[in-house]
CSV table of C-alpha atoms and ligand atoms in Angstrom, one decimal:
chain,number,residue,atom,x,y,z
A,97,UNK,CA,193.6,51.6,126.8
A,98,UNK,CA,194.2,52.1,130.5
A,99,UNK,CA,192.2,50.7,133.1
A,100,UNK,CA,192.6,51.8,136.7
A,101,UNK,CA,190.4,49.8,139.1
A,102,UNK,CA,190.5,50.9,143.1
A,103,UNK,CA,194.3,52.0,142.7
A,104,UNK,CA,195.4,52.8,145.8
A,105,UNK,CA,199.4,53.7,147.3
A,106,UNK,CA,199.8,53.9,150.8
A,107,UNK,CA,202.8,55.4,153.0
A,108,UNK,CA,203.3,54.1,156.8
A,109,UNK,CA,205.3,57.2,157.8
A,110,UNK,CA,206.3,56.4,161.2
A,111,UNK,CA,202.6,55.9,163.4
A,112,UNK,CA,200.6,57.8,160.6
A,113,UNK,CA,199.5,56.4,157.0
A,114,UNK,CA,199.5,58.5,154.4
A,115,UNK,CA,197.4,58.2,151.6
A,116,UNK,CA,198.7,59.3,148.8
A,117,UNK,CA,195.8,57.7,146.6
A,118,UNK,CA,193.1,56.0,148.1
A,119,UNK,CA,190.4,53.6,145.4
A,120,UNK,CA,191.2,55.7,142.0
A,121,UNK,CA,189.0,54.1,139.7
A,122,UNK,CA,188.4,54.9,135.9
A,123,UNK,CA,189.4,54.2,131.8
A,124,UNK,CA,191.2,56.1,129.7
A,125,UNK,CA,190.9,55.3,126.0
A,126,UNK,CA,193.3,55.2,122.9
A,127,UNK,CA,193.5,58.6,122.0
A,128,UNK,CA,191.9,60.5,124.7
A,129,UNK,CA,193.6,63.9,126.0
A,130,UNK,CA,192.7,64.5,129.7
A,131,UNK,CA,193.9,66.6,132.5
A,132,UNK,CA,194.1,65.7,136.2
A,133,UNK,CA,193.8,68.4,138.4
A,134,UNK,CA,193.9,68.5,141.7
A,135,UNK,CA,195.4,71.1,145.1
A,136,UNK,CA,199.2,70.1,145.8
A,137,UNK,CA,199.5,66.9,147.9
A,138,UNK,CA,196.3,65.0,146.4
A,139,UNK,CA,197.8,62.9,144.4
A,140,UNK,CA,198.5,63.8,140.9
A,141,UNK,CA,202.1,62.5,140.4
A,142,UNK,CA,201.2,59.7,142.1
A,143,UNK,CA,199.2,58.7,140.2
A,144,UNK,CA,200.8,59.8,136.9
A,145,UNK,CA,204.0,57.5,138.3
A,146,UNK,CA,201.5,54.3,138.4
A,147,UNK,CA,200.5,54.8,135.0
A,148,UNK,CA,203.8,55.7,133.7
A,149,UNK,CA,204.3,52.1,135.1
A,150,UNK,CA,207.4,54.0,137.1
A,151,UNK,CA,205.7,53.1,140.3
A,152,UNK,CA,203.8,50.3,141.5
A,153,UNK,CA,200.2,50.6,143.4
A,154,UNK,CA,199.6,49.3,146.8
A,155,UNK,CA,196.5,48.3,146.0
A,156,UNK,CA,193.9,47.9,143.0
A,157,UNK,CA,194.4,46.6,139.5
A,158,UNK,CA,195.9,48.5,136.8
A,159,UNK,CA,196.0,47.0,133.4
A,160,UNK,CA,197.9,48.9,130.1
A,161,UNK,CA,196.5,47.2,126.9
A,162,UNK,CA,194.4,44.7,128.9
A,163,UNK,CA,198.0,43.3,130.2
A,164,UNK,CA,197.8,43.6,133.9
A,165,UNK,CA,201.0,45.7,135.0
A,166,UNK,CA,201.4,43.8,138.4
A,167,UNK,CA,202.2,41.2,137.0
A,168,UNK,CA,205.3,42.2,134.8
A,169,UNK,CA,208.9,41.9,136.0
A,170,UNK,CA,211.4,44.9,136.1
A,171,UNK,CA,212.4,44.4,132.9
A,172,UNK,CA,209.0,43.8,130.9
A,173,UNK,CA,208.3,47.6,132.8
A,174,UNK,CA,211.1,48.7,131.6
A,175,UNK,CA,210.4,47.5,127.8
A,176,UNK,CA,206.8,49.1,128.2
A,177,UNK,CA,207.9,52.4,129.4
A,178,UNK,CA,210.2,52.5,126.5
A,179,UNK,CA,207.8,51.6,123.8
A,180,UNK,CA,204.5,52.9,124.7
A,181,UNK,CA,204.7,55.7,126.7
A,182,UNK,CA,206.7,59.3,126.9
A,183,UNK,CA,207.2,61.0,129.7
A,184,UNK,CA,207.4,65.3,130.1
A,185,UNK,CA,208.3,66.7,133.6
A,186,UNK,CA,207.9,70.8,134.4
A,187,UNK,CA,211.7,71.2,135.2
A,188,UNK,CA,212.5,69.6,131.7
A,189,UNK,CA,214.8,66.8,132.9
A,190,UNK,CA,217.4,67.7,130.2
A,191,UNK,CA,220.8,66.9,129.7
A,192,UNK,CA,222.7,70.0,130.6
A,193,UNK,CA,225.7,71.2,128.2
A,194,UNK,CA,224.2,68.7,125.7
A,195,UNK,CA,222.5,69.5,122.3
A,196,UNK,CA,218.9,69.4,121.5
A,197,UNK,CA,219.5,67.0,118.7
A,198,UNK,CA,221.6,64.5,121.1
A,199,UNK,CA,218.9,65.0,124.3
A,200,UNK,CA,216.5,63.8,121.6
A,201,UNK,CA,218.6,61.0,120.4
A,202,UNK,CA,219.2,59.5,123.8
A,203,UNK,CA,215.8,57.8,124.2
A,204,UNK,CA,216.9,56.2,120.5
A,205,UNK,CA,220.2,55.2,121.5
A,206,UNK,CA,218.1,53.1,124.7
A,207,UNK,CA,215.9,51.3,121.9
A,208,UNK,CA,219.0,50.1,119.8
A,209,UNK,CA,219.1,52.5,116.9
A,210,UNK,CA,222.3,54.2,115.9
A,211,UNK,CA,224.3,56.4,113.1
A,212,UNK,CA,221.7,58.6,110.6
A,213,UNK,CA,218.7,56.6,111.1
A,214,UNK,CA,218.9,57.7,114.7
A,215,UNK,CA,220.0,61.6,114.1
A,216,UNK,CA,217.0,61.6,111.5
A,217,UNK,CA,214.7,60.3,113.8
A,218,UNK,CA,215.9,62.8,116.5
A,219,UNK,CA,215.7,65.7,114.1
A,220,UNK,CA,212.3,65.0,112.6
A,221,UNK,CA,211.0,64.9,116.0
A,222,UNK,CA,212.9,68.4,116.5
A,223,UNK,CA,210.9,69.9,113.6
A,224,UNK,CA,207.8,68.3,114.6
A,225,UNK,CA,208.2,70.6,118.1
A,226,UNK,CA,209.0,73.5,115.7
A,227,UNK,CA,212.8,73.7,116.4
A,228,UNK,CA,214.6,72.2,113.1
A,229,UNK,CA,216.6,75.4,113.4
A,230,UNK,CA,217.7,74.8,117.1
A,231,UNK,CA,219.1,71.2,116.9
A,232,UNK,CA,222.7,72.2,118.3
A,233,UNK,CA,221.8,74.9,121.3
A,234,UNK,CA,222.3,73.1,124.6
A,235,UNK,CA,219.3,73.9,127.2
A,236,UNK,CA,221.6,76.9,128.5
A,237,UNK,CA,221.0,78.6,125.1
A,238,UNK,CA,217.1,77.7,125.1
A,239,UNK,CA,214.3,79.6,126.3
A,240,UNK,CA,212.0,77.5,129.0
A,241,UNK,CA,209.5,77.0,126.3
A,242,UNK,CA,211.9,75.7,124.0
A,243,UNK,CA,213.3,73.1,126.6
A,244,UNK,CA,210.0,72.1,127.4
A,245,UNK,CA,209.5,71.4,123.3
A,246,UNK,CA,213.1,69.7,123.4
A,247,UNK,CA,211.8,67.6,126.3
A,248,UNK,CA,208.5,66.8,124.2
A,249,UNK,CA,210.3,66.0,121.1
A,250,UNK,CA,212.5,63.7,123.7
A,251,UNK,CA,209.2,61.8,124.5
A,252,UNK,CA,208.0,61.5,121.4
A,253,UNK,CA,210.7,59.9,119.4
A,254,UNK,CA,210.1,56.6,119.8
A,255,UNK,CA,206.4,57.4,118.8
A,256,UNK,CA,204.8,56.1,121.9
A,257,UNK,CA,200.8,55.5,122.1
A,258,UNK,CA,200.8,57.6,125.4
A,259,UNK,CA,202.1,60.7,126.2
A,260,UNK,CA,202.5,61.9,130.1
A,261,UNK,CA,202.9,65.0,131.1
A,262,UNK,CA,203.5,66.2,135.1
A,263,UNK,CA,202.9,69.7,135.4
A,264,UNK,CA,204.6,70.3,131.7
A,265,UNK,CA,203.3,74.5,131.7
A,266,UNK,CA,204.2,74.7,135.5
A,267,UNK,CA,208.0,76.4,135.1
A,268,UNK,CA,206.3,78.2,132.2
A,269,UNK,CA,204.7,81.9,132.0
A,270,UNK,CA,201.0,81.7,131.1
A,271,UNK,CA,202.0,82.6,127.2
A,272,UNK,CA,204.5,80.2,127.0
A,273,UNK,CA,202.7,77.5,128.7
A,274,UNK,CA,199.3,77.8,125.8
A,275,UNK,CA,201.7,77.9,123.4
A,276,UNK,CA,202.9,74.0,124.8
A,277,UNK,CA,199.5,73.1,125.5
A,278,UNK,CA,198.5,74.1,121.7
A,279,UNK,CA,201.1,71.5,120.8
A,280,UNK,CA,199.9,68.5,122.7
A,281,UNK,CA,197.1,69.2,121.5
A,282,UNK,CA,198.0,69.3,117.7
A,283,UNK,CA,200.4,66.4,118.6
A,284,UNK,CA,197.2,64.5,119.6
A,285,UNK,CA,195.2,65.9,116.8
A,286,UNK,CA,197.5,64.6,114.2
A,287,UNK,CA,199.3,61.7,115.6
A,288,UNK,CA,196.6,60.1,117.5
A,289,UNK,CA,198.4,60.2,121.0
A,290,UNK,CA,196.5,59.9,124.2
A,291,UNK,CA,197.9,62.8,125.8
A,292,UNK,CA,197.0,62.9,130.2
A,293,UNK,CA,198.6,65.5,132.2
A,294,UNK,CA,198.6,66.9,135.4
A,295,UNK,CA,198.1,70.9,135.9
A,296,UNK,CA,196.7,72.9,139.0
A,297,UNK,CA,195.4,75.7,136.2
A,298,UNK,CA,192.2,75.0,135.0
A,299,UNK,CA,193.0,77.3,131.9
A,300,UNK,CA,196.0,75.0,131.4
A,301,UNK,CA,193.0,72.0,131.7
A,302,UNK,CA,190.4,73.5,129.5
A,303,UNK,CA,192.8,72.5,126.7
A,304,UNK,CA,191.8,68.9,127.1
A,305,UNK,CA,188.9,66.9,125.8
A,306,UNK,CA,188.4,65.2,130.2
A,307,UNK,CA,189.0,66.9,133.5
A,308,UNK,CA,189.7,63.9,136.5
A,309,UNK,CA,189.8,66.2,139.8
A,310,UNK,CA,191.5,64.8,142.6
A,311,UNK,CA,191.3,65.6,146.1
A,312,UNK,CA,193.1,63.3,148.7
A,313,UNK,CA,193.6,60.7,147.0
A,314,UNK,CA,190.4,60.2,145.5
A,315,UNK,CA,188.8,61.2,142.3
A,316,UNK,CA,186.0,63.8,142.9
A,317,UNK,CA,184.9,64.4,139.2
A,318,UNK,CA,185.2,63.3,136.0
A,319,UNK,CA,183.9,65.4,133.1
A,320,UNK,CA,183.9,65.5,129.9
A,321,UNK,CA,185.3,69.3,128.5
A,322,UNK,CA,183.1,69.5,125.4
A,323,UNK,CA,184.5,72.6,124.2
A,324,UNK,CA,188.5,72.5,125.3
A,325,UNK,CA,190.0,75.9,124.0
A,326,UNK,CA,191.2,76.3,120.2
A,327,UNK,CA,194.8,77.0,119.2
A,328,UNK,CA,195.5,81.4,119.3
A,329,UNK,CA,192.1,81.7,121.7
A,330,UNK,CA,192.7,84.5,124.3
A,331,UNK,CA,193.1,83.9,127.9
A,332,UNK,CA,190.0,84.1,129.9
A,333,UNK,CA,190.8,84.4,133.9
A,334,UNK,CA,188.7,82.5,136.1
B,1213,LIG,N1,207.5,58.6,148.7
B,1213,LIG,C1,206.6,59.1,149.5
B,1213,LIG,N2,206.7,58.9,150.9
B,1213,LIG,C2,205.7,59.4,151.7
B,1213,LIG,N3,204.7,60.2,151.3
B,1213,LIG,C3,204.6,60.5,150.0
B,1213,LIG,C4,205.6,60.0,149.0
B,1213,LIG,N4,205.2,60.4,147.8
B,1213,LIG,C5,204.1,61.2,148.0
B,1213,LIG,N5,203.8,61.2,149.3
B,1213,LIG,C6,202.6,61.9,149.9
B,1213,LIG,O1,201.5,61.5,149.1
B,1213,LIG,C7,200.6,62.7,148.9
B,1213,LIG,C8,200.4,62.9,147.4
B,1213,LIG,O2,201.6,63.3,146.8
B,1213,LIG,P1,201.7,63.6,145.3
B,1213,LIG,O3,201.2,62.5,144.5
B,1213,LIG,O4,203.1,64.1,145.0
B,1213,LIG,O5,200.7,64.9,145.1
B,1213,LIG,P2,200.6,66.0,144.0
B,1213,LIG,O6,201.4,65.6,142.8
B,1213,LIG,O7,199.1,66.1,143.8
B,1213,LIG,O8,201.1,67.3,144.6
B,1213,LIG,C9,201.2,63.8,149.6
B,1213,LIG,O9,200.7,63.9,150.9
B,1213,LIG,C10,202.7,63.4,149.7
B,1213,LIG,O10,203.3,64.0,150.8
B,1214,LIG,MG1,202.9,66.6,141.8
């Protein structure tokens, strides 16, 4: 569970403060798939860095698993970022001129496991993205949406309890990008994940069970989506 209480992170950029976020408040539960929407510049990766425990608040309390992250040292961060959570960017973050299978196995190799346990691991988590038959194309010989799923598989293969995911359709066209949001959400259908990531397309968000809009910093709803869109639905425009 994730509790975020008056999270705040402040720039001093010369005379002027920015703030980036500014008294974020809310819980996310075990399990829960939620977008964060939100214009450019109002806060989103923030945020998504301060859960990811990649980035420490200026102010406010956030606590991961009723352990309050503020109070961890770089290398209990580390150890958490490692075990519970997976993170998915939009450009991918790949290894270039290196193989889906090994991309995958890198995360593994971080965690201490080695030889076939390791390129099993890595290659269930391949099939599980739908690309068993891709394991030895480099990104170069990917399409975007396959990356992306190479990069997802990458996230998932230590099986973490959260998966984070920074504009993951936003280097995608609008097919492509259902098609990765129909596999979060099986991936948090089946496997129990709590899935939050950050999209400006509210078609992209309608996928998700909670929409948290942001607007300078702050958090200006919070709504349950009680109908998110079903796998193979069509595309409705705003
Ligand atoms: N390292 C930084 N130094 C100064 N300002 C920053 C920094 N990171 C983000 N900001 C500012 O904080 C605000 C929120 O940024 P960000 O969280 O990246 O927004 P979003 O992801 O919603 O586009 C923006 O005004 C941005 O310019
Ligand atoms: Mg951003």
């Amino acid at each position: 569970m994730l509790q975020a209480e008056n999270l705040s992170k402040f720039y001093q950029m010369g005379d002027n403060e920015v703030r980036a976020l500014d008294g974020a408040s809310f819980t996310i539960n075990e399990g829960e798939m939620v977008a964060i929407m939100g214009p450019s510049g109002s806060g989103k990766s923030t945020l998504m860095s301060i859960i990811g425990c990649l980035d420490a608040p200026t102010g406010g309390k956030y606590l991961l698993d009723g352990v309050a992250v503020e109070n961890l040292d770089e290398s209990q961060l580390a150890e958490v970022r490692g075990r519970k959570i997976g993170f998915v960017f939009q450009q991918f973050n790949l290894l270039a001129r290196t193989s889906a299978l090994e991309n995958v196995m890198l995360p593994l190799t971080y965690a201490g496991f080695a030889g076939k346990e390791r390129e099993d691991r890595a290659f269930k988590a391949l099939e599980r993205v739908g690309l068993g038959g891709r394991t030895h194309h480099a990104p170069n010989e990917l399409s975007g949406g396959q990356q992306q799923r190479v990069a997802i598989a990458r996230a998932l293969v230590n099986e973490p309890a959260i998966l984070l995911a920074d504009e993951p359709t936003g280097a995608l066209d609008s097919k492509t990008g259902v098609e990765i949001m129909e596999l979060f959400q099986s991936l948090h259908r089946e496997n129990g994940q709590t899935v939050i990531l950050v999209t400006h397309d509210a078609h992209v968000a309608r996928h998700t069970n909670r929409i948290i809009k942001l607007s300078d910093g702050k958090i200006v709803s919070d709504e349950v989506n009680a109908n998110p869109i079903k796998a193979g639905a069509p595309r409705v425009e705003e």
